[in-house]
Coordinates of C-alpha atoms and ligand atoms in Angstrom, one line a residue:
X1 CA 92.7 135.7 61.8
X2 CA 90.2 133.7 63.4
X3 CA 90.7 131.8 66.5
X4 CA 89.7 127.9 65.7
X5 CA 86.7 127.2 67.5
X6 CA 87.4 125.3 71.2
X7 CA 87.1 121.4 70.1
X8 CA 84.4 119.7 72.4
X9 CA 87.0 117.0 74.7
X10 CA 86.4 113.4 74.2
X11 CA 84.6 111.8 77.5
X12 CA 87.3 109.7 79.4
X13 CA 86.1 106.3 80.6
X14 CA 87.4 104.1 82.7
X15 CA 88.6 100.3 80.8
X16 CA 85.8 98.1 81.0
X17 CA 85.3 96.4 84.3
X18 CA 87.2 99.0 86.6
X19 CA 85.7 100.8 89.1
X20 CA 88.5 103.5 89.8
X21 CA 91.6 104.1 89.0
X22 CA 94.4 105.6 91.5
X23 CA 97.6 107.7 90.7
X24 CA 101.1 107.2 92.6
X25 CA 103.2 109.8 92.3
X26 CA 105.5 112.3 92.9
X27 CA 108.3 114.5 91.1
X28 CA 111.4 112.9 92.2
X29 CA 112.8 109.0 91.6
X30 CA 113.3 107.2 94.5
X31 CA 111.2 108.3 97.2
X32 CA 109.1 105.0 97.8
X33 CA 106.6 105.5 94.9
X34 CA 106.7 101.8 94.0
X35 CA 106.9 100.8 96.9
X36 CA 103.8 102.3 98.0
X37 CA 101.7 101.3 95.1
X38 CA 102.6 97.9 95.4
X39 CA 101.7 97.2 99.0
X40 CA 98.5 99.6 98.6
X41 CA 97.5 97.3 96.0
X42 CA 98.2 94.5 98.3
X43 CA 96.8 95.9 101.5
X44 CA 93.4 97.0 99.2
X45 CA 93.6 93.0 98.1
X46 CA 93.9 92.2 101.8
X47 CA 90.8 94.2 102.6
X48 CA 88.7 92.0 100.2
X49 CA 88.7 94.3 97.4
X50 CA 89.5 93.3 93.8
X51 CA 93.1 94.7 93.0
X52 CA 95.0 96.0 89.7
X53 CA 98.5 97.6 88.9
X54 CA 99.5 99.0 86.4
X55 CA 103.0 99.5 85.7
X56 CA 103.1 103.0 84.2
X57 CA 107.5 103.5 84.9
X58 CA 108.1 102.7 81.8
X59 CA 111.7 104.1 81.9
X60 CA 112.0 101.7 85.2
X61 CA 109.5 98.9 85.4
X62 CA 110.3 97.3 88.6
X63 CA 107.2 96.1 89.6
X64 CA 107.9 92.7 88.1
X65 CA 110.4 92.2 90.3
X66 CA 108.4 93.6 93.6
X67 CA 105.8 90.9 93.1
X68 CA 108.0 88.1 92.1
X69 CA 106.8 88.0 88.7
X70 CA 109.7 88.6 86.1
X71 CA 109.4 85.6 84.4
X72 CA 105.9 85.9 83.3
X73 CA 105.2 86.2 79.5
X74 CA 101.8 88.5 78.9
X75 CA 99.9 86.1 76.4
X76 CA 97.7 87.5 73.6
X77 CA 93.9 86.6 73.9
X78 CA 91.9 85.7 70.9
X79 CA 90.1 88.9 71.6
X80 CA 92.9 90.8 71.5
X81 CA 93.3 91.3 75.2
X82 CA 96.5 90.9 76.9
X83 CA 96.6 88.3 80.1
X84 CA 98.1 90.2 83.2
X85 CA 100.6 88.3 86.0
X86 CA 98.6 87.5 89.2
X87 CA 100.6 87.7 92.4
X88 CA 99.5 87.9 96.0
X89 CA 95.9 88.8 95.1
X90 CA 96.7 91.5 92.7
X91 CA 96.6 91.4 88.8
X92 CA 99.7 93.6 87.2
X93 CA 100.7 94.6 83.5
X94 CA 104.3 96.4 83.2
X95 CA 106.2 97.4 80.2
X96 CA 108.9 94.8 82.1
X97 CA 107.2 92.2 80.6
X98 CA 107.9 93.3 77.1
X99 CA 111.4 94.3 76.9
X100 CA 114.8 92.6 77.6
X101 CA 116.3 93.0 80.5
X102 CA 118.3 95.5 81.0
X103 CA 117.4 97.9 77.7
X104 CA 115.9 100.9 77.6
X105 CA 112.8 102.7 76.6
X106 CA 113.3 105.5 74.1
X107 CA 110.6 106.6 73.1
X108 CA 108.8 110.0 72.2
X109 CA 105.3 111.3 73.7
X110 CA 103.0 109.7 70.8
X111 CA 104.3 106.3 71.3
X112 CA 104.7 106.2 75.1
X113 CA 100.4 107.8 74.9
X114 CA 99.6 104.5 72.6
X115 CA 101.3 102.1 75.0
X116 CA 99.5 104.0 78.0
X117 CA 96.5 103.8 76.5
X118 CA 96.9 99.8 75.5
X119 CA 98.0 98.9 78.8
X120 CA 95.0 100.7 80.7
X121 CA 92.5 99.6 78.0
X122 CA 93.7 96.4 76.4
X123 CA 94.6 94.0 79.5
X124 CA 92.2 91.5 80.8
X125 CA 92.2 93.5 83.9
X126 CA 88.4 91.2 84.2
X127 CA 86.7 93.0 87.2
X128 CA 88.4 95.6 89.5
X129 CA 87.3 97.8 92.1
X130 CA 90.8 99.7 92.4
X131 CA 93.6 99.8 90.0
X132 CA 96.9 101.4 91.0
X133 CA 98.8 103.3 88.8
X134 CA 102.7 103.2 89.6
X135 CA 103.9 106.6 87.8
X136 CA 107.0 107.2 86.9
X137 CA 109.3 110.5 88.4
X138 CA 108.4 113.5 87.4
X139 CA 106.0 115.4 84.7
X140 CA 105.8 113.9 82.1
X141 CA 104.6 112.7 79.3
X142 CA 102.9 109.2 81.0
X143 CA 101.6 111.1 83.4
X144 CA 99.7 113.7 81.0
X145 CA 98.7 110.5 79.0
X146 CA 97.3 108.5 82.0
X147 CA 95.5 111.9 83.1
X148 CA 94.0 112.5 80.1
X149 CA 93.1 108.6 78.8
X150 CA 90.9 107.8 81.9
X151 CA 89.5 109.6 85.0
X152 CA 91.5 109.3 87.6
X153 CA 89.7 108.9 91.1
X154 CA 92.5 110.5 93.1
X155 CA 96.3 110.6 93.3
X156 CA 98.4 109.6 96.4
X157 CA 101.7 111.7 96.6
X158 CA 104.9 110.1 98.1
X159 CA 107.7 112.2 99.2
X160 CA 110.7 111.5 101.7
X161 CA 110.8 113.6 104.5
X162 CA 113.3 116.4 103.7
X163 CA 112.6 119.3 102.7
X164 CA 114.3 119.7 100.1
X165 CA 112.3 117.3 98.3
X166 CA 109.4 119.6 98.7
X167 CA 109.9 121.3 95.7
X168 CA 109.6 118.4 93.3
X169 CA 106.6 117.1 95.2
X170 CA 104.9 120.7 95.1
X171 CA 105.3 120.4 90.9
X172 CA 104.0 117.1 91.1
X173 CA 101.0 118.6 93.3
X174 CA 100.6 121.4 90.6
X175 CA 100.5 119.0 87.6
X176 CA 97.0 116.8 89.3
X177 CA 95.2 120.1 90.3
X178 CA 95.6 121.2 86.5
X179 CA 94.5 118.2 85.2
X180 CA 91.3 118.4 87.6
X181 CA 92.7 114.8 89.8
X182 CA 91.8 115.4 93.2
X183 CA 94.5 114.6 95.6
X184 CA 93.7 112.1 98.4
X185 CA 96.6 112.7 100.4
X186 CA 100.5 112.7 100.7
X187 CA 102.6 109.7 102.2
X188 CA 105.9 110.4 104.2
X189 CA 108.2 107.8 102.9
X190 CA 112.1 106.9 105.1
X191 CA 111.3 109.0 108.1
X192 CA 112.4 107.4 111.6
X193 CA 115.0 104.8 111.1
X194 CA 113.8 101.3 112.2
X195 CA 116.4 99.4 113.7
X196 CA 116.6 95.6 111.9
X197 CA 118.1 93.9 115.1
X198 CA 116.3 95.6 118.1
X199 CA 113.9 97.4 115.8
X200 CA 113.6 100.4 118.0
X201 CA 113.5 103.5 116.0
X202 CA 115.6 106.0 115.8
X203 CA 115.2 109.4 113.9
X204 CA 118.1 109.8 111.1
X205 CA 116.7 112.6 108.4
X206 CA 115.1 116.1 109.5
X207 CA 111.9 115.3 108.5
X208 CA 108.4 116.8 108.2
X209 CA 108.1 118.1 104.2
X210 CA 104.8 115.5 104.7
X211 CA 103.3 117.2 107.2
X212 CA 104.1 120.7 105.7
X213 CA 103.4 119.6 102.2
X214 CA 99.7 118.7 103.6
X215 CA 99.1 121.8 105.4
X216 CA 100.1 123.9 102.3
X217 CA 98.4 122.2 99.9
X218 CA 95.1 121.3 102.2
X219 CA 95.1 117.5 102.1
X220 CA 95.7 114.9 104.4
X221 CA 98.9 113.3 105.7
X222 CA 98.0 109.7 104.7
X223 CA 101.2 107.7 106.6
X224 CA 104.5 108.2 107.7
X225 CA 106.4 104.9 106.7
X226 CA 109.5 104.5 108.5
X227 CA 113.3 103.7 106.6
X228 CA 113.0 100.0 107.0
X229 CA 115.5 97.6 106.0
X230 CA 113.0 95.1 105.8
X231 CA 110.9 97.3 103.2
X232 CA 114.2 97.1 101.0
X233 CA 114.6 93.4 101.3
X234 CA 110.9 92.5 100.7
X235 CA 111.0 94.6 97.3
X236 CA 114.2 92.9 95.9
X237 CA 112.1 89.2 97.7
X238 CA 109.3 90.1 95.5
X239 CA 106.9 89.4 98.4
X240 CA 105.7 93.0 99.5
X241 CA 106.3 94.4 103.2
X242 CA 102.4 94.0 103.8
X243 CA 102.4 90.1 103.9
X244 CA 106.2 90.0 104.5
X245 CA 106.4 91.7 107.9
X246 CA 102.3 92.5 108.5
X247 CA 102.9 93.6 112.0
X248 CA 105.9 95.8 111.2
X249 CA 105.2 99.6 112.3
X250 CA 105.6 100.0 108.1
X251 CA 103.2 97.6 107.8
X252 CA 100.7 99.2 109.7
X253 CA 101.1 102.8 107.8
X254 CA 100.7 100.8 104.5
X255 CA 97.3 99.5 105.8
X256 CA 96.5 103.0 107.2
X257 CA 97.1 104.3 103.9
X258 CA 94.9 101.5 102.5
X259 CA 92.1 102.2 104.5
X260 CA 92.1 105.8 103.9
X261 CA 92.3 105.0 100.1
X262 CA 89.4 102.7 100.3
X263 CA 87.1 105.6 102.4
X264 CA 87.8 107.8 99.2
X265 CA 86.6 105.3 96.6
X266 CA 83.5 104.8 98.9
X267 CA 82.8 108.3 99.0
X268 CA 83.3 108.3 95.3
X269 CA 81.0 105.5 94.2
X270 CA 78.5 107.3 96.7
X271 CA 78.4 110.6 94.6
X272 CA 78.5 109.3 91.4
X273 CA 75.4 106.4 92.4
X274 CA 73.6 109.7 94.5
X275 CA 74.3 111.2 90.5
Ligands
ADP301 N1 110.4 102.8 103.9 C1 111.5 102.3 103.3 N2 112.5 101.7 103.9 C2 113.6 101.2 103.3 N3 113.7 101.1 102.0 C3 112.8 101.7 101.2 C4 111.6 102.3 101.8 N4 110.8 102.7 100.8 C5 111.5 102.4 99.7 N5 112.6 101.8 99.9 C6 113.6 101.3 98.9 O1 114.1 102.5 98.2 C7 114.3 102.1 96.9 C8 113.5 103.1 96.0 O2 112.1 102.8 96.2 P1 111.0 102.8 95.0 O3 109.7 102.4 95.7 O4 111.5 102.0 93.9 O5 111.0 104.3 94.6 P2 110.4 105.1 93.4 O6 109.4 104.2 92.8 O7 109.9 106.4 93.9 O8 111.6 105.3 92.4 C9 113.9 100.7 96.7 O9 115.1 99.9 96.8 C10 113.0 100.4 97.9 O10 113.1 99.1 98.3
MG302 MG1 109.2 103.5 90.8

């Protein structure tokens, strides 16, 4: 029998009017991946850029709620675009705005790639250096979709500092090198325990799958962000750590992160400007 002849792939672009597009992720639920996107979008806002998320948890959209934005009804352009929320300098789109609270999204790879692709392509994102994509646990099918709709400038992996989360964050790890997404960096997420009354900290967890994770893998340990209580409260306050508590020790590993981030998509506009 003959083999079919290798099909040439379809170029990935990015949605008009974004510059790049970053991946948050990691195998388990959790960890801090919301978390992080959320104030790395902020923090990138903060630092003058132009700022996007993306809401790709479409099992658990709870971005909504991080930014304070639950109640806000995406309308219909005459274009056909869809209007995102605006919150704290950053523009969002979430399946959250679309369902009913509370009810779940069931729905096989063919649909979930179509919504993917609609949400990265057909919100008025206008224009965007950086747009954050919040992914859900695991590897799955949004992440494949995401991967394989746009090029993806990097990924930022979050894992907690136990080792025993390793494993999930190693698969996670796997999954971007084969689909050719460089990996900027890990994030230690709920390390050292920061007291909410004398806010000393303290260390509760064994801790270091970051740092091990980064020397296995050859990439950079981006932040360690401590187990806050106040990181909890500004999620549920919708008003993100960064601008919450800025001069919170979390706070500053955010921004660290940020920064880092930023130097990446530098160096990235560089190469593809030098050609
Ligand atoms: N550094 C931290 N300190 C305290 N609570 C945190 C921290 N990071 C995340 N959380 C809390 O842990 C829960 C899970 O975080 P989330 O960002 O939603 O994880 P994921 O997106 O990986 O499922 C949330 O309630 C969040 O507020
Ligand atoms: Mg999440």
């Amino acid at each position: 029998m003959q083999k079919p002849e290798p099909q040439p792939q379809p170029e990935k672009s990015l949605p008009e009017g974004v510059r790049h597009i970053v991946a948050v992720g990691a195998g388990k639920g959790g960890v801090g991946k919301s978390t992080v996107a959320v104030n790395l979008a902020v923090a990138l806002a903060g630092a003058g850029l132009q700022a996007g998320l993306l809401d790709a948890d479409v099992y658990g959209p709870n971005l909504p709620q991080m930014l304070g934005v639950q109640n806000h009804v995406p309308k219909l352009g005459d274009d056909g675009k869809i209007e995102p929320a605006e919150a704290h300098g950053v523009r969002l789109m979430s399946m959250g705005f679309l369902l009913e609270p509370d009810s779940p999204v069931i729905w096989r790879g063919p649909l979930l790639h179509g919504a993917m692709n609609q949400f990265l392509r057909d919100v008025r994102w206008g224009g965007l250096d950086v747009l954050v994509v919040d992914l859900p646990p695991g590897t799955g099918d949004v992440q494949l979709s995401v991967a394989q709709s746009v090029p993806l400038a990097g990924a930022v992996i979050v894992t907690t500092p136990q080792s025993i989360a390793l494993s999930d964050v190693m698969k996670a790890a796997a999954m971007f090198r084969k689909l050719e997404v460089p990996i900027f960096g890990v994030v230690e997420n709920m390390g050292d325990f920061v007291c909410p009354h004398c806010r000393k900290s303290s260390r509760v967890f064994a801790h270091g799958a970051g740092r091990s994770f980064a020397q296995k893998y050859g990439v950079p340990l981006l932040g360690e962000i401590p187990l806050d209580p106040a990181v909890c409260s500004a999620g549920e306050d919708g008003k993100p750590l960064c601008l919450a508590h800025p001069e919170s020790a979390s706070a500053k590993a955010l921004r660290g992160l940020a920064r880092a981030v930023a130097a990446r998509l530098d160096a990235a506009t560089a190469k593809r400007q030098g050609g």
